PDB file of C-alpha atoms and ligand atoms in Angstrom:
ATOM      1  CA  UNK A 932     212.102  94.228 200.493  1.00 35.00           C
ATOM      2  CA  UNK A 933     213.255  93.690 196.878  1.00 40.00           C
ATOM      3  CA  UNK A 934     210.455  91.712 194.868  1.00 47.00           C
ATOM      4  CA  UNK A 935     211.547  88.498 193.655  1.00 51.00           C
ATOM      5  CA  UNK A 936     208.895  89.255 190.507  1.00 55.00           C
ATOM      6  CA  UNK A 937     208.310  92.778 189.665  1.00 53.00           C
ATOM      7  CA  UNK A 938     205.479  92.270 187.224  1.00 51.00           C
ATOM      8  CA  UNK A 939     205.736  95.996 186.142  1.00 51.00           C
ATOM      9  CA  UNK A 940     209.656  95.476 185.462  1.00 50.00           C
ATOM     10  CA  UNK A 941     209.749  91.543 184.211  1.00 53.00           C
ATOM     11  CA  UNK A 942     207.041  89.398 183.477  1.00 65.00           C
ATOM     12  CA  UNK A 943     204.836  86.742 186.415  1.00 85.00           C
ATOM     13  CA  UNK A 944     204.261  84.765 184.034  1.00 92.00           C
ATOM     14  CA  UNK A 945     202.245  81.914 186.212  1.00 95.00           C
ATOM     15  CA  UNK A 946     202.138  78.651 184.636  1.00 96.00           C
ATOM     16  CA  UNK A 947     198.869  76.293 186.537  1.00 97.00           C
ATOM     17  CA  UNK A 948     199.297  72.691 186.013  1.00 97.00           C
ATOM     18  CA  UNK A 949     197.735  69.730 187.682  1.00 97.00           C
ATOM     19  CA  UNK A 950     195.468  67.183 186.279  1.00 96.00           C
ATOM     20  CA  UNK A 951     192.134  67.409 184.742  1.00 94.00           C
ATOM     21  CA  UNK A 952     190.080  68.213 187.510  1.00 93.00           C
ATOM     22  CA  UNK A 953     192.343  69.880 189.802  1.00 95.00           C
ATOM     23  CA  UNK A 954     190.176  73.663 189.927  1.00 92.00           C
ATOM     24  CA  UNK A 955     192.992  75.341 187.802  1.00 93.00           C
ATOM     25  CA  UNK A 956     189.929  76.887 185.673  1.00 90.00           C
ATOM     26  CA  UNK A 957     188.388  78.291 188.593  1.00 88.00           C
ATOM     27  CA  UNK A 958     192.218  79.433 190.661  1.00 94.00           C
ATOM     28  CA  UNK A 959     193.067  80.670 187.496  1.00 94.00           C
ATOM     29  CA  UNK A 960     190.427  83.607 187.001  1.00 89.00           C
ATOM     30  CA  UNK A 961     191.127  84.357 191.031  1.00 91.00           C
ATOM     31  CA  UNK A 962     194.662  84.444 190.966  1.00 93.00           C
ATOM     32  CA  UNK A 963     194.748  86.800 187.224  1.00 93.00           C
ATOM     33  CA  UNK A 964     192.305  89.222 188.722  1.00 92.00           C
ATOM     34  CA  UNK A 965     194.133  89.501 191.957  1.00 90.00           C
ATOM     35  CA  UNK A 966     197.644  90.235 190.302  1.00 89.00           C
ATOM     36  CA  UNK A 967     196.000  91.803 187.754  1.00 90.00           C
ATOM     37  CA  UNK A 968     197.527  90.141 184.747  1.00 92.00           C
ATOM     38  CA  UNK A 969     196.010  88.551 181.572  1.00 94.00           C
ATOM     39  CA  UNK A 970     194.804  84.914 181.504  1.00 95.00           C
ATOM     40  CA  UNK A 971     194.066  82.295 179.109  1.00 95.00           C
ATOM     41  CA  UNK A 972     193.221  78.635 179.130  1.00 95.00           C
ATOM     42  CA  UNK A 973     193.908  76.774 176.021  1.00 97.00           C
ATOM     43  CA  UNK A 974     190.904  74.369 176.766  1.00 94.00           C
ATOM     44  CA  UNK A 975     188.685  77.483 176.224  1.00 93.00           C
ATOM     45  CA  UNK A 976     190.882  78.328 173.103  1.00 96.00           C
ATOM     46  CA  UNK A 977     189.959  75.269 171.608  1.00 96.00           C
ATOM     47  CA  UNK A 978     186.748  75.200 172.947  1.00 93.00           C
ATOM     48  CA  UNK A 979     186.052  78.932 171.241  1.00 93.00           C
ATOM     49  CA  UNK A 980     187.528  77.697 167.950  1.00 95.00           C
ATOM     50  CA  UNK A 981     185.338  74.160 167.790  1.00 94.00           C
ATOM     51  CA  UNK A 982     182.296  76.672 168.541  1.00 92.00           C
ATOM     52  CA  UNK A 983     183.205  78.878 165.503  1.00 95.00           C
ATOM     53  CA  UNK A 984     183.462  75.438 163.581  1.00 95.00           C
ATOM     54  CA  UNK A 985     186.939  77.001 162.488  1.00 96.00           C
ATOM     55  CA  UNK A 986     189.728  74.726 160.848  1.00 95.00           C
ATOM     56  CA  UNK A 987     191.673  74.379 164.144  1.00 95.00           C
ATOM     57  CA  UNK A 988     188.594  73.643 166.130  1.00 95.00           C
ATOM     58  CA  UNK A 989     187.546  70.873 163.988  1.00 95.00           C
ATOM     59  CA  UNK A 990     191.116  69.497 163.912  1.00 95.00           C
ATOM     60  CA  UNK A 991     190.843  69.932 168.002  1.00 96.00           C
ATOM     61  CA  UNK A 992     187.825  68.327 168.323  1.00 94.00           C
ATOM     62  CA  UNK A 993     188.507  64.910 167.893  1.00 91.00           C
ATOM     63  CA  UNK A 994     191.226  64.638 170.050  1.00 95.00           C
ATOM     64  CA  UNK A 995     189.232  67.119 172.529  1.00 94.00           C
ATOM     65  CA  UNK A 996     186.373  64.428 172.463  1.00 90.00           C
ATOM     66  CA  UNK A 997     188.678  61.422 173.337  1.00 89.00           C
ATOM     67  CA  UNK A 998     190.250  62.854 175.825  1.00 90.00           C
ATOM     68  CA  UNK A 999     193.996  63.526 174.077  1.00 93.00           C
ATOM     69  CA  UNK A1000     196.162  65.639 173.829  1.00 95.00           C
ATOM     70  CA  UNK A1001     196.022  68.081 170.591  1.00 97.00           C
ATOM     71  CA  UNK A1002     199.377  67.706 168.830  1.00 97.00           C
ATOM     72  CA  UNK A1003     202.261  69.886 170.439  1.00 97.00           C
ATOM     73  CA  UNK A1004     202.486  72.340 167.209  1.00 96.00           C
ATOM     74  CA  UNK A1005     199.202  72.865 166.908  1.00 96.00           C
ATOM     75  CA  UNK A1006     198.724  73.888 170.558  1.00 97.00           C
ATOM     76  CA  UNK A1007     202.105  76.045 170.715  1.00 97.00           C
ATOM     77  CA  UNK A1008     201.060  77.919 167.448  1.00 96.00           C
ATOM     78  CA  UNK A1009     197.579  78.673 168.890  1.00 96.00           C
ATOM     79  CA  UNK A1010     199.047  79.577 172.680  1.00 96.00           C
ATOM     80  CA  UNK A1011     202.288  81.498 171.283  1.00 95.00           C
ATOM     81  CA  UNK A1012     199.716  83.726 168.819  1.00 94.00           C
ATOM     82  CA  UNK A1013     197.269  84.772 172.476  1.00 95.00           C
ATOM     83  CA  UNK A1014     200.756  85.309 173.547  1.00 93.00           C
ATOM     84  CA  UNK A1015     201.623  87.641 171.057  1.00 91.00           C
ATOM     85  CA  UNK A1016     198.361  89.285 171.126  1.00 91.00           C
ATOM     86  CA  UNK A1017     198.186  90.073 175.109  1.00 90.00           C
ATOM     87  CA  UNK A1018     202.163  90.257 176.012  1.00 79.00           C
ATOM     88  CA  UNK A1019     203.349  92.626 174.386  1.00 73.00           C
ATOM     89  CA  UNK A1020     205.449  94.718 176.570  1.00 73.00           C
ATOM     90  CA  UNK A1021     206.696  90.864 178.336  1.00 75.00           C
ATOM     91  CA  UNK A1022     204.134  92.320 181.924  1.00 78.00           C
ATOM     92  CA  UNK A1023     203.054  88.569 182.577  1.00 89.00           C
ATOM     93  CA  UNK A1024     200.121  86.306 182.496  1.00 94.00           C
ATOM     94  CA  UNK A1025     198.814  83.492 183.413  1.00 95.00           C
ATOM     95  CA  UNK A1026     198.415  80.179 181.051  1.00 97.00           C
ATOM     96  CA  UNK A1027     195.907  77.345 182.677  1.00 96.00           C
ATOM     97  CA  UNK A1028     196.524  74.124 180.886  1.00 96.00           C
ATOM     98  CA  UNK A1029     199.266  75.026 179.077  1.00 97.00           C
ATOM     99  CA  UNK A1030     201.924  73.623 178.994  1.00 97.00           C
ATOM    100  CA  UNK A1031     200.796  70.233 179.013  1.00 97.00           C
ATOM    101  CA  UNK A1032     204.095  68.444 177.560  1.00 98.00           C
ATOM    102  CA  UNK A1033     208.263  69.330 177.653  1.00 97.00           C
ATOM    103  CA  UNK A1034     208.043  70.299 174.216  1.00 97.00           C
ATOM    104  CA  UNK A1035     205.061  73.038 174.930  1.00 98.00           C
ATOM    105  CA  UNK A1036     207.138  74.158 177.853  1.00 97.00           C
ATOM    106  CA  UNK A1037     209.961  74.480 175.829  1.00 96.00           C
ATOM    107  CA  UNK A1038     208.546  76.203 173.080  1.00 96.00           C
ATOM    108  CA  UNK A1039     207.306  78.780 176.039  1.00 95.00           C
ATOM    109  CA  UNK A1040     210.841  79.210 177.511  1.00 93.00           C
ATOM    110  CA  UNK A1041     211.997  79.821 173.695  1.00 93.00           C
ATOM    111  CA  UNK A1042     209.505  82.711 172.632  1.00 91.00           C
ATOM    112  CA  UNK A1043     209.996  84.519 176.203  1.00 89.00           C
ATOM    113  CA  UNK A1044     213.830  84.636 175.995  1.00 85.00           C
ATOM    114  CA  UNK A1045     216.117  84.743 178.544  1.00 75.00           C
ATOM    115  CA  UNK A1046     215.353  88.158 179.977  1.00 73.00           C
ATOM    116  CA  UNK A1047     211.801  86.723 180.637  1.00 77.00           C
ATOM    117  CA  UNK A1048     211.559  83.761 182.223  1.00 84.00           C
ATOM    118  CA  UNK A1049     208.621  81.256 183.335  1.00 88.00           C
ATOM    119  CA  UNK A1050     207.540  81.358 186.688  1.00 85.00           C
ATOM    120  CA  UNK A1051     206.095  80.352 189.183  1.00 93.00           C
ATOM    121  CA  UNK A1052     204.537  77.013 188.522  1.00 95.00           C
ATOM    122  CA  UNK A1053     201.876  76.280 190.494  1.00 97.00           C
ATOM    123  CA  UNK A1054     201.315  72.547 190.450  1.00 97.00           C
ATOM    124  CA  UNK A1055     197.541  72.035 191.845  1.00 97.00           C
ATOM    125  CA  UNK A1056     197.874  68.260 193.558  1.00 97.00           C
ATOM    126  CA  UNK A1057     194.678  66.165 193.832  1.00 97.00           C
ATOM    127  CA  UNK A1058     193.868  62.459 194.495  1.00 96.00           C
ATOM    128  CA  UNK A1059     192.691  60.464 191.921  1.00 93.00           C
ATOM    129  CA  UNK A1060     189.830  59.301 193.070  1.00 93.00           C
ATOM    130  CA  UNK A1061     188.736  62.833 194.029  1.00 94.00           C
ATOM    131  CA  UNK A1062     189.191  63.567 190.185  1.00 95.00           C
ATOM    132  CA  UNK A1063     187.197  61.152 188.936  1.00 95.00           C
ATOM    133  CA  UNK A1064     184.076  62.421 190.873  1.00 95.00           C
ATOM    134  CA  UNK A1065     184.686  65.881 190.422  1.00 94.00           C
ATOM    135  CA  UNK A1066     184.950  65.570 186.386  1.00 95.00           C
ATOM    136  CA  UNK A1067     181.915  62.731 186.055  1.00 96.00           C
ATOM    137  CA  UNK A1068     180.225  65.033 188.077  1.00 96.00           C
ATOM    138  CA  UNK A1069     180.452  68.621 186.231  1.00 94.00           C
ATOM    139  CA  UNK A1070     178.076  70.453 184.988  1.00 96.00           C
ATOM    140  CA  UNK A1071     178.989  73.643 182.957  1.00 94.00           C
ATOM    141  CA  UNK A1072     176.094  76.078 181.405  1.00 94.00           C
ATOM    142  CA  UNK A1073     176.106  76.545 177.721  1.00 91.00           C
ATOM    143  CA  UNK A1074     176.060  80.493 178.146  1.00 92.00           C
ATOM    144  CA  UNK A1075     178.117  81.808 180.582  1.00 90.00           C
ATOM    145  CA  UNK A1076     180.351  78.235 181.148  1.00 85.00           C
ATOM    146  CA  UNK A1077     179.484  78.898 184.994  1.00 89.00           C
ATOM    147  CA  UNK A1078     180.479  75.156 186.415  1.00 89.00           C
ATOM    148  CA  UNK A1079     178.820  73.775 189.117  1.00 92.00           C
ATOM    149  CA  UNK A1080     178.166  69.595 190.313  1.00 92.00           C
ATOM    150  CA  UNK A1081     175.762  67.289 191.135  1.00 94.00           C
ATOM    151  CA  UNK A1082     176.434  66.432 194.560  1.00 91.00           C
ATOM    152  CA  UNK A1083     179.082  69.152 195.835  1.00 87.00           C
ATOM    153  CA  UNK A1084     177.353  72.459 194.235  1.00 89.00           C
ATOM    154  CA  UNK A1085     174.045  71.594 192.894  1.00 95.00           C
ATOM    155  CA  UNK A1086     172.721  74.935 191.089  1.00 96.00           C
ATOM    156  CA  UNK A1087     169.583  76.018 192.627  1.00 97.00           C
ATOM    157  CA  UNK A1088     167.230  74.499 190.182  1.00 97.00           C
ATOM    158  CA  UNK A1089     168.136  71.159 188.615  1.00 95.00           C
ATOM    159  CA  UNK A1090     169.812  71.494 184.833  1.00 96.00           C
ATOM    160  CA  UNK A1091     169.745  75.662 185.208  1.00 97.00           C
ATOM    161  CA  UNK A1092     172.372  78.263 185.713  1.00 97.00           C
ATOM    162  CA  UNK A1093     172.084  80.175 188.712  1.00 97.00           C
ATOM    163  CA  UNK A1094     173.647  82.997 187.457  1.00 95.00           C
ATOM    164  CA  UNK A1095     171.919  83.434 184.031  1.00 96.00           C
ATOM    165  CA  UNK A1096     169.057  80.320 184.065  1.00 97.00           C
ATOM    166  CA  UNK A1097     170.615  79.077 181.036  1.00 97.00           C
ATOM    167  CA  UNK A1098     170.845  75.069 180.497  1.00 97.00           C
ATOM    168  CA  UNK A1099     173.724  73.582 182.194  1.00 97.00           C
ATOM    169  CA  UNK A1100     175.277  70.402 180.059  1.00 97.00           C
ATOM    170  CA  UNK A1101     177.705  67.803 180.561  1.00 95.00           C
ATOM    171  CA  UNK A1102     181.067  68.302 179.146  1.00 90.00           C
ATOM    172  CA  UNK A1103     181.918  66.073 176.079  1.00 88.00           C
ATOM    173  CA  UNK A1104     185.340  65.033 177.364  1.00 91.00           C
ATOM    174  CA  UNK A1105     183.636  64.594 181.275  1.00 94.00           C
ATOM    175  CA  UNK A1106     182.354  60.990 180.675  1.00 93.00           C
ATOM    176  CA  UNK A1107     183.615  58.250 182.365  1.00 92.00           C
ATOM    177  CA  UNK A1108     185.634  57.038 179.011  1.00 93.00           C
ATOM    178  CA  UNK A1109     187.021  60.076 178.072  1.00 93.00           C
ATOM    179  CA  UNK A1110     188.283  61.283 181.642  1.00 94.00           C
ATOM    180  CA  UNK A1111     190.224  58.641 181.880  1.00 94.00           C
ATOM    181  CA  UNK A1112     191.696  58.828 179.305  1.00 94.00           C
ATOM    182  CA  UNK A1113     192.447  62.720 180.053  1.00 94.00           C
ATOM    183  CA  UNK A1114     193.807  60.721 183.208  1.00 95.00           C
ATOM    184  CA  UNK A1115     196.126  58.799 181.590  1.00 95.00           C
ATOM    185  CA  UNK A1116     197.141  61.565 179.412  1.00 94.00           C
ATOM    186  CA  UNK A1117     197.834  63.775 181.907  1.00 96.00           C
ATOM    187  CA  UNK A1118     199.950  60.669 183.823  1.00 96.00           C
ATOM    188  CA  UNK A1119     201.641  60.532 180.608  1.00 96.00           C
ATOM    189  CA  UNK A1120     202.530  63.819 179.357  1.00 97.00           C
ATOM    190  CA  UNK A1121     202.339  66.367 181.840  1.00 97.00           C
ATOM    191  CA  UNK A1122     203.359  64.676 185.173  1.00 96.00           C
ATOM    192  CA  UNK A1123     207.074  65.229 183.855  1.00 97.00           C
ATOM    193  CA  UNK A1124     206.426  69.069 183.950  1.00 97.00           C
ATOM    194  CA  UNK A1125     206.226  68.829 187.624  1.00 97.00           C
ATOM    195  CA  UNK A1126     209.766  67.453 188.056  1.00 96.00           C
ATOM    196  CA  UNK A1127     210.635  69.957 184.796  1.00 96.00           C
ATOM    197  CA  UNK A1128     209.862  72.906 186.632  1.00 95.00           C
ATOM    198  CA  UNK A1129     211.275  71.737 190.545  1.00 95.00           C
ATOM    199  CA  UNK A1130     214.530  71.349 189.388  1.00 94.00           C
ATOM    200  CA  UNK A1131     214.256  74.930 187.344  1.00 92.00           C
ATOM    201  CA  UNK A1132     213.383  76.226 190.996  1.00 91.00           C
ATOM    202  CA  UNK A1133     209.681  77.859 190.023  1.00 93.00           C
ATOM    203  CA  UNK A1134     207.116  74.732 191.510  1.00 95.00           C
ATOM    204  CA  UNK A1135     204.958  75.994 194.170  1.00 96.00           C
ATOM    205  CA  UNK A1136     202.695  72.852 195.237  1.00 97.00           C
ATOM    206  CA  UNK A1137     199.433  73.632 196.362  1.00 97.00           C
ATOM    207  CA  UNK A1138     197.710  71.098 198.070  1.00 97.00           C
ATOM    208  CA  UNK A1139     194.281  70.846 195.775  1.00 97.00           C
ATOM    209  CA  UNK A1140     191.865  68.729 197.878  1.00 95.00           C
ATOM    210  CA  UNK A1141     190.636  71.046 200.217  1.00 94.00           C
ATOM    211  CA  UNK A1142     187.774  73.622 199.394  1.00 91.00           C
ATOM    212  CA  UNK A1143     188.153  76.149 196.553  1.00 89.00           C
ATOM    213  CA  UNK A1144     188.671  78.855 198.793  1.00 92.00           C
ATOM    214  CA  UNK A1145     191.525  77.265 200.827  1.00 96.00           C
ATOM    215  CA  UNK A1146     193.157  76.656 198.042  1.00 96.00           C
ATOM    216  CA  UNK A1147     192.907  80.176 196.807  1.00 95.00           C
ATOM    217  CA  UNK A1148     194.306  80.886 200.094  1.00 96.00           C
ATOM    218  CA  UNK A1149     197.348  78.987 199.813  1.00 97.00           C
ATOM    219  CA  UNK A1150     198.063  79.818 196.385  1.00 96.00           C
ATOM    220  CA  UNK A1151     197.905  83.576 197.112  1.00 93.00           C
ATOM    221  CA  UNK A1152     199.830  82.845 200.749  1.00 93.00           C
ATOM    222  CA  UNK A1153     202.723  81.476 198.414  1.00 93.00           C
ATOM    223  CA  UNK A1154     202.459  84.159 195.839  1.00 90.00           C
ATOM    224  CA  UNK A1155     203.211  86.506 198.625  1.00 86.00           C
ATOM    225  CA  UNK A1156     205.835  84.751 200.029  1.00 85.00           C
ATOM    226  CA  UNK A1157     207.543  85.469 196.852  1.00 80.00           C
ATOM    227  CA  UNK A1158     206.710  89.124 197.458  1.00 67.00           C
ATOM    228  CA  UNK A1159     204.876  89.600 194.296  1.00 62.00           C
ATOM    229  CA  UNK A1160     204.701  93.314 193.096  1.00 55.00           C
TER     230      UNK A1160
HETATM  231  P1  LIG B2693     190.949  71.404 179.465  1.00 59.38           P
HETATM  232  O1  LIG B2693     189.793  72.313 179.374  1.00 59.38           O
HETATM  233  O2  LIG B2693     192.187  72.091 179.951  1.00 59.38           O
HETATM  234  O3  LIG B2693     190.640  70.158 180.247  1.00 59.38           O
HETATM  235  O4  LIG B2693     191.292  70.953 177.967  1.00 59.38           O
HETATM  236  C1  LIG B2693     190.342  70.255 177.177  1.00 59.38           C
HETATM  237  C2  LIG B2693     191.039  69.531 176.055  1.00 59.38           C
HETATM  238  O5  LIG B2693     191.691  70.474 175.201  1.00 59.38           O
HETATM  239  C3  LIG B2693     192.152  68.570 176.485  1.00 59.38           C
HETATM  240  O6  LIG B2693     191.662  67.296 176.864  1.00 59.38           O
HETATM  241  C4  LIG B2693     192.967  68.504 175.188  1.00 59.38           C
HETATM  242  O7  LIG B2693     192.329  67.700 174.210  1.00 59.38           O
HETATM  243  C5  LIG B2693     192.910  69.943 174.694  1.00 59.38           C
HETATM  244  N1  LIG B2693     194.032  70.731 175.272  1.00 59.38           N
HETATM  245  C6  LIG B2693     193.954  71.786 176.132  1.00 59.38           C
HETATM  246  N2  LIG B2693     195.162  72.260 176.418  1.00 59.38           N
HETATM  247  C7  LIG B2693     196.053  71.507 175.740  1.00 59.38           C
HETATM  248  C8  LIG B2693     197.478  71.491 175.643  1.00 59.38           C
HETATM  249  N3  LIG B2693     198.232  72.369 176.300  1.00 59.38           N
HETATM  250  N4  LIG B2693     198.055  70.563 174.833  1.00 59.38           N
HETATM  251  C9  LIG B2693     197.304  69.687 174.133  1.00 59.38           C
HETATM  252  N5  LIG B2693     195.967  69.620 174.203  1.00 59.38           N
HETATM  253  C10 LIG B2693     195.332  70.528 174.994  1.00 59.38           C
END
């Protein structure tokens, strides 16, 4: 059967969006590995550029640390230059977090071209109350950014990485002040994508409540419905 996206002959370029919260981090690394296509997230871009202390990353940070949005051009710029770096010959990748606005997605649409179009969207769905636990609860470790939570996957030994020992932290942006405002951003500014990219015929929603691993499943269930080379 004739695949609807031929990653070796045009581009699966996956977009993840859902709200702050949702596991696209964790999908995201799953899904690129599987399909075997580059991934970025441009939380970690920023993230890598505050912890170089370079002029973007301390423009980022203060709208990282409340909880908005980092202006559009700043974001596109950054995103469009990974692009450039790991798509050369157009043989897809995945972006987590990005696009987060209709200007960012249209900026996307505009540096791939016709030829090499966005898709699929997968939209991760979660309850908001669900968020709000999940975020206040996160703990990431400083080293190796493994995540893990207080109540739902404690690491082995309180306030250490399992996988390297290192200290595990509280994100800046995870307190109860600044996720909701990451909320309301999200509400604000993203939501729209999800109608953006249903009527352009590339959403795939994935129900985002259940386990990690069921959602994996579903994502990659869809995926192959699409009979992805
Ligand atoms: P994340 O790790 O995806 O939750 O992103 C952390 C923070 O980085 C967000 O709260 C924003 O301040 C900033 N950020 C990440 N991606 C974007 C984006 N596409 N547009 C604007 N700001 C972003």
């Amino acid at each position: 059967m004739k695949a609807l996206f031929d990653k070796d002959v045009i581009g699966l370029n996956i977009i993840l969006i859902g709200p702050p919260g949702a596991g696209k981090g964790t999908q995201a690394s799953l899904i690129a590995n599987k399909y075997d296509i580059p991934f970025v997230s441009s939380g970690d871009l920023f993230r890598d550029h505050r912890k170089l202390g370079t002029e973007l990353g301390l423009l980022a940070e203060k709208y990282m640390n409340s909880g908005q949005l980092v202006p559009d051009q700043v974001t596109i710029n950054m995103v469009m230059d990974w692009l450039a770096k790991n798509n050369g010959n157009n043989s897809g990748f995945l972006l987590d977090g990005f696009p987060r606005t209709v200007d960012q997605a249209t900026a996307l649409e505009k540096a791939l071209g016709d030829k090499n179009s966005v898709g699929p969207s997968i939209y991760i769905n979660v309850d908001q109350d669900q968020l709000i636990i999940r975020l206040t609860g996160r703990r990431v470790c400083m080293d190796c950014q493994l995540s893990f939570h207080i109540h739902s996957n404690p690491p082995i030994h309180e306030g250490k990485c399992d996988k390297c020992s290192a200290t595990l932290t509280q994100r800046e942006d995870d307190n109860f002040d600044a996720v909701r405002a990451r909320l309301d951003a999200y509400k604000h500014n993203t939501e729209p994508l999800v109608d953006y990219y249903f009527k352009k015929n590339v959403l795939i929603e994935i129900n985002g409540n259940k386990t990690i691993d069921q959602v994996s499943l579903d994502i990659i269930e869809s995926l192959d419905r699409l009979n992805v080379n």
